[in-house]
Amino acid sequence: MVTYVDAATAPLKNTGQVRLYDAEAFVGMHKAGRLAALCLDELHDMVKPGITTAEIDRFVYAFGLDHGALPATLHYRGYRYSVCTSINHVVCHGQPNDKPLREGDIVNIDVTYIVDGWHGDSSRMYPVGELRRSAERLLEVTWESLMRGIAAVKPGATTGDIGHAIQSYVEAERCSVVQDFCGHGVGRLFHDVPNILHYGRRGEGIELKPGMIFTIEPMVNLGRPQVKILSDGWTAVTRDRSLSAQYEHAVGVTETGCEVFTLSPRNLDRPATLAA
Ligand code: MF3
Ligand code: CO
Ligand code: CO
């Protein structure tokens, strides 16, 4: 049985209880989430054939410091970079390196900034030059699955409702949902309870209550859902080497639904083929 605690008075360690945050926390999360979104917006025009993910890493580090923020991934559990950059069949946790991106690649860039102790965690897909239609469609399906997950967030719904909304849509589009990684509680901690599975059944999991803050970050594959971790201990790839995509927002549950903390000020947090 899950229990809920007032985040303002609970100790800052993971006790398995779900934190309920106050309005002040929502202000802090908006600030941290906005900075992550601004960084992802800046990268919009930088990601082109020839740029390396190491250059992206340096940009994310410098942009954070310029705005009084630290990248949460740097030295997190031994991870050594300011960002995750996951290209093509890399599902998540790709490590920046000196290889130039190539025309037709798709890359997920996942940024988490700590601003005044709050974690703003968000990721988007970036096309490198012109994409094949199959890659473009994967980006559209993955983004739409995140939108459907977010639409399921309201008090009284469950984490299973979110997972079901994502999985049923993705599978109807003949793609698959990665089950080895999930969204997570976020706030003063980077990775907190509850786990937000991107698959599941309606009514399962835990009940959503106003004040909960978590990420939704579905990873969707064109092929089969299975992944493996490379020998670097971080990089997760699709076993069948099919293309994989991911979008991530951090959200807070309100009395009527949810607020998204990581929305793009320039409306760039969706595939260009679906631009508003
Ligand atoms: N930002 C990732 C997430 O969405 C976590 C990356 S942890 C790292 O939860 F160590 F791999 F960087
Ligand atoms: Co996350
Ligand atoms: Co992230």
CSV table of C-alpha atoms and ligand atoms in Angstrom, one decimal:
chain,number,residue,atom,x,y,z
A,1,MET,CA,0.0,0.0,0.0
A,2,VAL,CA,1.4,3.4,-1.0
A,3,THR,CA,1.3,6.3,1.4
A,4,TYR,CA,1.6,10.0,0.7
A,5,VAL,CA,3.6,12.6,2.6
A,6,ASP,CA,3.7,16.4,2.7
A,7,ALA,CA,6.9,17.1,0.7
A,8,ALA,CA,7.5,20.4,2.7
A,9,THR,CA,8.1,18.5,5.9
A,10,ALA,CA,9.2,15.0,4.8
A,11,PRO,CA,13.0,14.2,5.1
A,12,LEU,CA,14.9,14.5,1.8
A,13,LYS,CA,15.5,10.8,1.3
A,14,ASN,CA,13.6,8.2,-0.5
A,15,THR,CA,11.4,6.5,2.0
A,16,GLY,CA,9.0,5.0,-0.5
A,17,GLN,CA,6.3,7.5,0.3
A,18,VAL,CA,4.9,9.6,-2.5
A,19,ARG,CA,5.6,13.3,-1.9
A,20,LEU,CA,2.8,15.9,-2.3
A,21,TYR,CA,4.2,19.3,-3.1
A,22,ASP,CA,2.8,22.8,-2.4
A,23,ALA,CA,2.4,25.8,-4.6
A,24,GLU,CA,5.9,27.1,-3.8
A,25,ALA,CA,7.3,23.8,-5.1
A,26,PHE,CA,5.3,24.2,-8.4
A,27,VAL,CA,6.9,27.7,-8.8
A,28,GLY,CA,10.4,26.1,-8.3
A,29,MET,CA,9.6,23.3,-10.8
A,30,HIS,CA,8.4,25.8,-13.4
A,31,LYS,CA,11.7,27.7,-13.1
A,32,ALA,CA,13.8,24.6,-13.4
A,33,GLY,CA,11.7,23.1,-16.1
A,34,ARG,CA,11.7,26.3,-18.1
A,35,LEU,CA,15.5,26.4,-18.1
A,36,ALA,CA,15.7,22.9,-19.4
A,37,ALA,CA,13.2,23.8,-22.1
A,38,LEU,CA,15.1,27.0,-23.0
A,39,CYS,CA,18.3,24.9,-23.4
A,40,LEU,CA,16.5,22.4,-25.6
A,41,ASP,CA,15.1,25.3,-27.6
A,42,GLU,CA,18.7,26.7,-28.1
A,43,LEU,CA,19.8,23.3,-29.4
A,44,HIS,CA,17.0,23.3,-32.0
A,45,ASP,CA,19.1,25.3,-34.5
A,46,MET,CA,22.5,23.8,-33.5
A,47,VAL,CA,21.7,20.2,-34.2
A,48,LYS,CA,22.7,19.7,-37.9
A,49,PRO,CA,25.0,17.3,-39.8
A,50,GLY,CA,28.6,17.7,-38.5
A,51,ILE,CA,28.0,18.7,-34.9
A,52,THR,CA,29.3,16.3,-32.3
A,53,THR,CA,27.4,15.2,-29.2
A,54,ALA,CA,30.5,16.3,-27.2
A,55,GLU,CA,29.9,19.8,-28.4
A,56,ILE,CA,26.3,19.5,-27.3
A,57,ASP,CA,27.5,18.3,-23.9
A,58,ARG,CA,29.7,21.4,-23.6
A,59,PHE,CA,26.9,23.7,-24.6
A,60,VAL,CA,24.5,22.2,-22.0
A,61,TYR,CA,27.1,22.5,-19.3
A,62,ALA,CA,27.9,26.2,-20.2
A,63,PHE,CA,24.3,27.2,-20.7
A,64,GLY,CA,23.4,25.8,-17.2
A,65,LEU,CA,26.3,27.6,-15.5
A,66,ASP,CA,25.4,30.9,-17.3
A,67,HIS,CA,21.9,30.6,-15.8
A,68,GLY,CA,22.9,29.5,-12.3
A,69,ALA,CA,22.1,25.9,-12.8
A,70,LEU,CA,24.0,22.6,-12.6
A,71,PRO,CA,23.3,19.6,-14.9
A,72,ALA,CA,22.0,16.9,-12.6
A,73,THR,CA,23.5,14.0,-14.6
A,74,LEU,CA,27.1,15.2,-14.1
A,75,HIS,CA,28.7,12.7,-11.6
A,76,TYR,CA,25.3,11.2,-11.0
A,77,ARG,CA,25.9,7.5,-10.2
A,78,GLY,CA,29.3,7.7,-12.1
A,79,TYR,CA,27.8,9.3,-15.2
A,80,ARG,CA,30.3,11.8,-16.5
A,81,TYR,CA,28.4,14.2,-18.8
A,82,SER,CA,25.9,17.1,-18.6
A,83,VAL,CA,23.4,15.5,-21.0
A,84,CYS,CA,22.4,12.2,-22.5
A,85,THR,CA,22.5,12.0,-26.3
A,86,SER,CA,20.8,8.9,-27.8
A,87,ILE,CA,21.2,8.4,-31.5
A,88,ASN,CA,19.1,6.1,-33.8
A,89,HIS,CA,18.9,2.7,-32.2
A,90,VAL,CA,20.2,4.0,-28.8
A,91,VAL,CA,17.1,3.9,-26.5
A,92,CYS,CA,18.5,6.2,-23.7
A,93,HIS,CA,21.6,7.2,-21.7
A,94,GLY,CA,23.8,7.6,-24.7
A,95,GLN,CA,27.1,9.2,-23.8
A,96,PRO,CA,28.4,12.2,-25.7
A,97,ASN,CA,31.4,11.6,-27.9
A,98,ASP,CA,33.4,13.1,-30.7
A,99,LYS,CA,31.6,11.5,-33.7
A,100,PRO,CA,29.8,14.0,-35.9
A,101,LEU,CA,26.0,13.6,-36.4
A,102,ARG,CA,25.1,12.5,-39.9
A,103,GLU,CA,22.3,13.5,-42.2
A,104,GLY,CA,19.2,11.3,-41.5
A,105,ASP,CA,20.1,10.5,-37.8
A,106,ILE,CA,17.6,11.0,-35.1
A,107,VAL,CA,19.0,12.0,-31.7
A,108,ASN,CA,17.3,12.4,-28.3
A,109,ILE,CA,18.8,15.1,-26.1
A,110,ASP,CA,17.9,14.7,-22.4
A,111,VAL,CA,18.7,17.7,-20.1
A,112,THR,CA,18.1,18.0,-16.4
A,113,TYR,CA,19.0,21.2,-14.6
A,114,ILE,CA,19.1,21.8,-10.9
A,115,VAL,CA,17.7,25.3,-10.1
A,116,ASP,CA,17.4,26.3,-6.5
A,117,GLY,CA,17.4,22.6,-5.6
A,118,TRP,CA,14.6,21.7,-8.1
A,119,HIS,CA,15.2,19.3,-10.9
A,120,GLY,CA,13.9,20.3,-14.4
A,121,ASP,CA,14.1,17.1,-16.5
A,122,SER,CA,13.0,17.0,-20.2
A,123,SER,CA,14.1,15.5,-23.5
A,124,ARG,CA,13.2,15.9,-27.1
A,125,MET,CA,14.1,14.3,-30.5
A,126,TYR,CA,16.1,16.2,-33.0
A,127,PRO,CA,16.2,15.4,-36.7
A,128,VAL,CA,19.7,15.7,-38.3
A,129,GLY,CA,18.9,17.2,-41.7
A,130,GLU,CA,16.3,15.3,-43.8
A,131,LEU,CA,14.8,12.2,-42.3
A,132,ARG,CA,13.3,9.1,-44.0
A,133,ARG,CA,9.6,8.9,-43.6
A,134,SER,CA,9.9,5.9,-41.2
A,135,ALA,CA,12.0,7.9,-38.8
A,136,GLU,CA,9.7,11.0,-39.0
A,137,ARG,CA,6.7,8.8,-38.2
A,138,LEU,CA,8.5,7.3,-35.2
A,139,LEU,CA,9.0,10.8,-33.8
A,140,GLU,CA,5.3,11.6,-34.4
A,141,VAL,CA,4.1,8.5,-32.7
A,142,THR,CA,6.4,8.9,-29.7
A,143,TRP,CA,5.4,12.5,-29.2
A,144,GLU,CA,1.7,11.7,-29.5
A,145,SER,CA,2.1,8.9,-27.0
A,146,LEU,CA,3.6,11.4,-24.5
A,147,MET,CA,0.6,13.8,-25.1
A,148,ARG,CA,-1.8,10.9,-24.5
A,149,GLY,CA,0.0,10.0,-21.3
A,150,ILE,CA,-0.1,13.6,-20.1
A,151,ALA,CA,-3.8,13.8,-21.0
A,152,ALA,CA,-4.5,10.9,-18.6
A,153,VAL,CA,-3.0,12.8,-15.6
A,154,LYS,CA,-5.7,14.0,-13.1
A,155,PRO,CA,-6.6,13.4,-9.5
A,156,GLY,CA,-8.3,10.0,-9.1
A,157,ALA,CA,-6.6,8.5,-12.2
A,158,THR,CA,-3.8,6.0,-11.6
A,159,THR,CA,-0.3,5.5,-12.9
A,160,GLY,CA,-1.7,2.5,-14.9
A,161,ASP,CA,-4.1,4.9,-16.7
A,162,ILE,CA,-1.0,6.8,-18.0
A,163,GLY,CA,0.8,3.6,-19.0
A,164,HIS,CA,-2.4,2.3,-20.7
A,165,ALA,CA,-2.9,5.5,-22.7
A,166,ILE,CA,0.6,5.3,-24.0
A,167,GLN,CA,0.9,1.6,-24.7
A,168,SER,CA,-2.5,1.2,-26.4
A,169,TYR,CA,-1.8,4.1,-28.8
A,170,VAL,CA,1.8,3.0,-29.6
A,171,GLU,CA,0.9,-0.6,-30.3
A,172,ALA,CA,-2.1,0.5,-32.5
A,173,GLU,CA,0.5,2.3,-34.5
A,174,ARG,CA,2.5,-0.9,-34.9
A,175,CYS,CA,5.4,0.3,-32.7
A,176,SER,CA,6.5,-1.0,-29.3
A,177,VAL,CA,7.0,0.5,-25.8
A,178,VAL,CA,10.3,-0.1,-24.0
A,179,GLN,CA,9.6,-1.6,-20.6
A,180,ASP,CA,13.0,-1.5,-19.0
A,181,PHE,CA,13.0,2.2,-18.2
A,182,CYS,CA,10.2,4.4,-16.8
A,183,GLY,CA,9.3,7.9,-15.7
A,184,HIS,CA,9.8,8.9,-12.1
A,185,GLY,CA,8.9,11.1,-9.3
A,186,VAL,CA,11.0,14.3,-9.5
A,187,GLY,CA,11.4,17.5,-7.5
A,188,ARG,CA,14.0,18.0,-4.8
A,189,LEU,CA,15.2,14.5,-5.8
A,190,PHE,CA,16.3,13.6,-9.3
A,191,HIS,CA,14.7,10.1,-9.3
A,192,ASP,CA,12.0,9.5,-6.7
A,193,VAL,CA,9.0,7.3,-6.3
A,194,PRO,CA,6.6,6.6,-7.9
A,195,ASN,CA,7.8,4.8,-11.1
A,196,ILE,CA,5.7,5.9,-14.0
A,197,LEU,CA,5.5,2.9,-16.3
A,198,HIS,CA,4.7,3.6,-20.0
A,199,TYR,CA,2.6,0.4,-20.3
A,200,GLY,CA,-0.1,-1.1,-18.1
A,201,ARG,CA,-3.7,-1.5,-17.5
A,202,ARG,CA,-6.4,1.1,-16.6
A,203,GLY,CA,-6.8,1.4,-12.8
A,204,GLU,CA,-3.6,-0.3,-11.9
A,205,GLY,CA,-0.7,1.3,-10.1
A,206,ILE,CA,-1.1,4.1,-7.6
A,207,GLU,CA,-3.7,6.8,-7.4
A,208,LEU,CA,-2.7,10.3,-8.6
A,209,LYS,CA,-3.2,13.1,-6.1
A,210,PRO,CA,-2.8,16.9,-6.4
A,211,GLY,CA,0.7,17.9,-5.6
A,212,MET,CA,2.4,14.9,-7.1
A,213,ILE,CA,5.3,15.7,-9.5
A,214,PHE,CA,6.8,13.2,-11.9
A,215,THR,CA,8.1,12.7,-15.4
A,216,ILE,CA,6.6,10.9,-18.3
A,217,GLU,CA,9.2,9.8,-20.8
A,218,PRO,CA,8.1,7.0,-23.1
A,219,MET,CA,10.7,5.2,-25.2
A,220,VAL,CA,9.2,3.8,-28.4
A,221,ASN,CA,10.8,1.4,-30.9
A,222,LEU,CA,10.0,0.8,-34.6
A,223,GLY,CA,10.8,-2.9,-34.0
A,224,ARG,CA,10.7,-5.0,-30.9
A,225,PRO,CA,10.7,-3.6,-27.3
A,226,GLN,CA,13.8,-5.5,-26.0
A,227,VAL,CA,16.9,-3.5,-25.0
A,228,LYS,CA,20.4,-4.4,-24.0
A,229,ILE,CA,23.1,-2.3,-22.2
A,230,LEU,CA,26.4,-1.9,-23.9
A,231,SER,CA,29.7,-2.7,-22.1
A,232,ASP,CA,30.2,1.0,-21.1
A,233,GLY,CA,27.5,0.3,-18.5
A,234,TRP,CA,25.2,3.1,-19.7
A,235,THR,CA,24.2,3.0,-23.3
A,236,ALA,CA,20.9,1.2,-23.8
A,237,VAL,CA,20.2,0.0,-27.4
A,238,THR,CA,17.4,-1.9,-29.1
A,239,ARG,CA,18.3,-5.6,-29.4
A,240,ASP,CA,17.0,-5.8,-32.9
A,241,ARG,CA,18.8,-2.5,-33.8
A,242,SER,CA,15.6,-0.8,-34.8
A,243,LEU,CA,15.2,2.9,-34.4
A,244,SER,CA,14.1,4.2,-31.0
A,245,ALA,CA,12.7,7.6,-29.9
A,246,GLN,CA,11.8,9.4,-26.7
A,247,TYR,CA,10.2,12.6,-25.5
A,248,GLU,CA,10.1,13.6,-21.8
A,249,HIS,CA,8.1,16.2,-19.8
A,250,ALA,CA,8.0,16.9,-16.1
A,251,VAL,CA,4.4,17.5,-14.8
A,252,GLY,CA,2.6,18.3,-11.6
A,253,VAL,CA,-0.9,17.1,-10.7
A,254,THR,CA,-3.4,19.9,-10.0
A,255,GLU,CA,-7.0,19.8,-8.8
A,256,THR,CA,-8.3,19.5,-12.3
A,257,GLY,CA,-5.5,17.8,-14.3
A,258,CYS,CA,-1.8,18.7,-14.6
A,259,GLU,CA,0.7,21.5,-15.3
A,260,VAL,CA,3.6,20.8,-17.6
A,261,PHE,CA,6.8,22.3,-16.2
A,262,THR,CA,9.0,21.8,-19.3
A,263,LEU,CA,7.0,23.3,-22.2
A,264,SER,CA,8.9,25.0,-24.9
A,265,PRO,CA,8.6,28.8,-24.8
A,266,ARG,CA,9.0,28.6,-28.7
A,267,ASN,CA,6.7,25.6,-29.3
A,268,LEU,CA,9.6,23.5,-30.4
A,269,ASP,CA,8.9,20.5,-28.1
A,270,ARG,CA,7.1,18.5,-30.8
A,271,PRO,CA,8.1,17.0,-34.1
A,272,ALA,CA,8.5,19.7,-36.8
A,273,THR,CA,6.0,17.7,-39.0
A,274,LEU,CA,3.4,18.3,-36.4
A,275,ALA,CA,4.3,21.9,-35.6
A,276,ALA,CA,1.4,24.0,-34.3
B,1,MF3,N1,17.5,12.5,-17.5
B,1,MF3,C1,17.4,11.0,-17.4
B,1,MF3,C2,15.9,10.8,-17.0
B,1,MF3,O1,15.1,11.2,-17.7
B,1,MF3,C3,18.3,10.4,-16.5
B,1,MF3,C4,19.7,10.3,-16.9
B,1,MF3,S1,20.6,9.7,-15.6
B,1,MF3,C5,22.2,9.6,-16.3
B,1,MF3,O2,15.6,10.3,-16.0
B,1,MF3,F1,22.9,9.3,-15.4
B,1,MF3,F2,22.1,8.7,-17.3
B,1,MF3,F3,22.5,10.7,-16.9
B,2,CO,CO,13.5,11.6,-16.3
B,3,CO,CO,15.5,13.0,-18.6
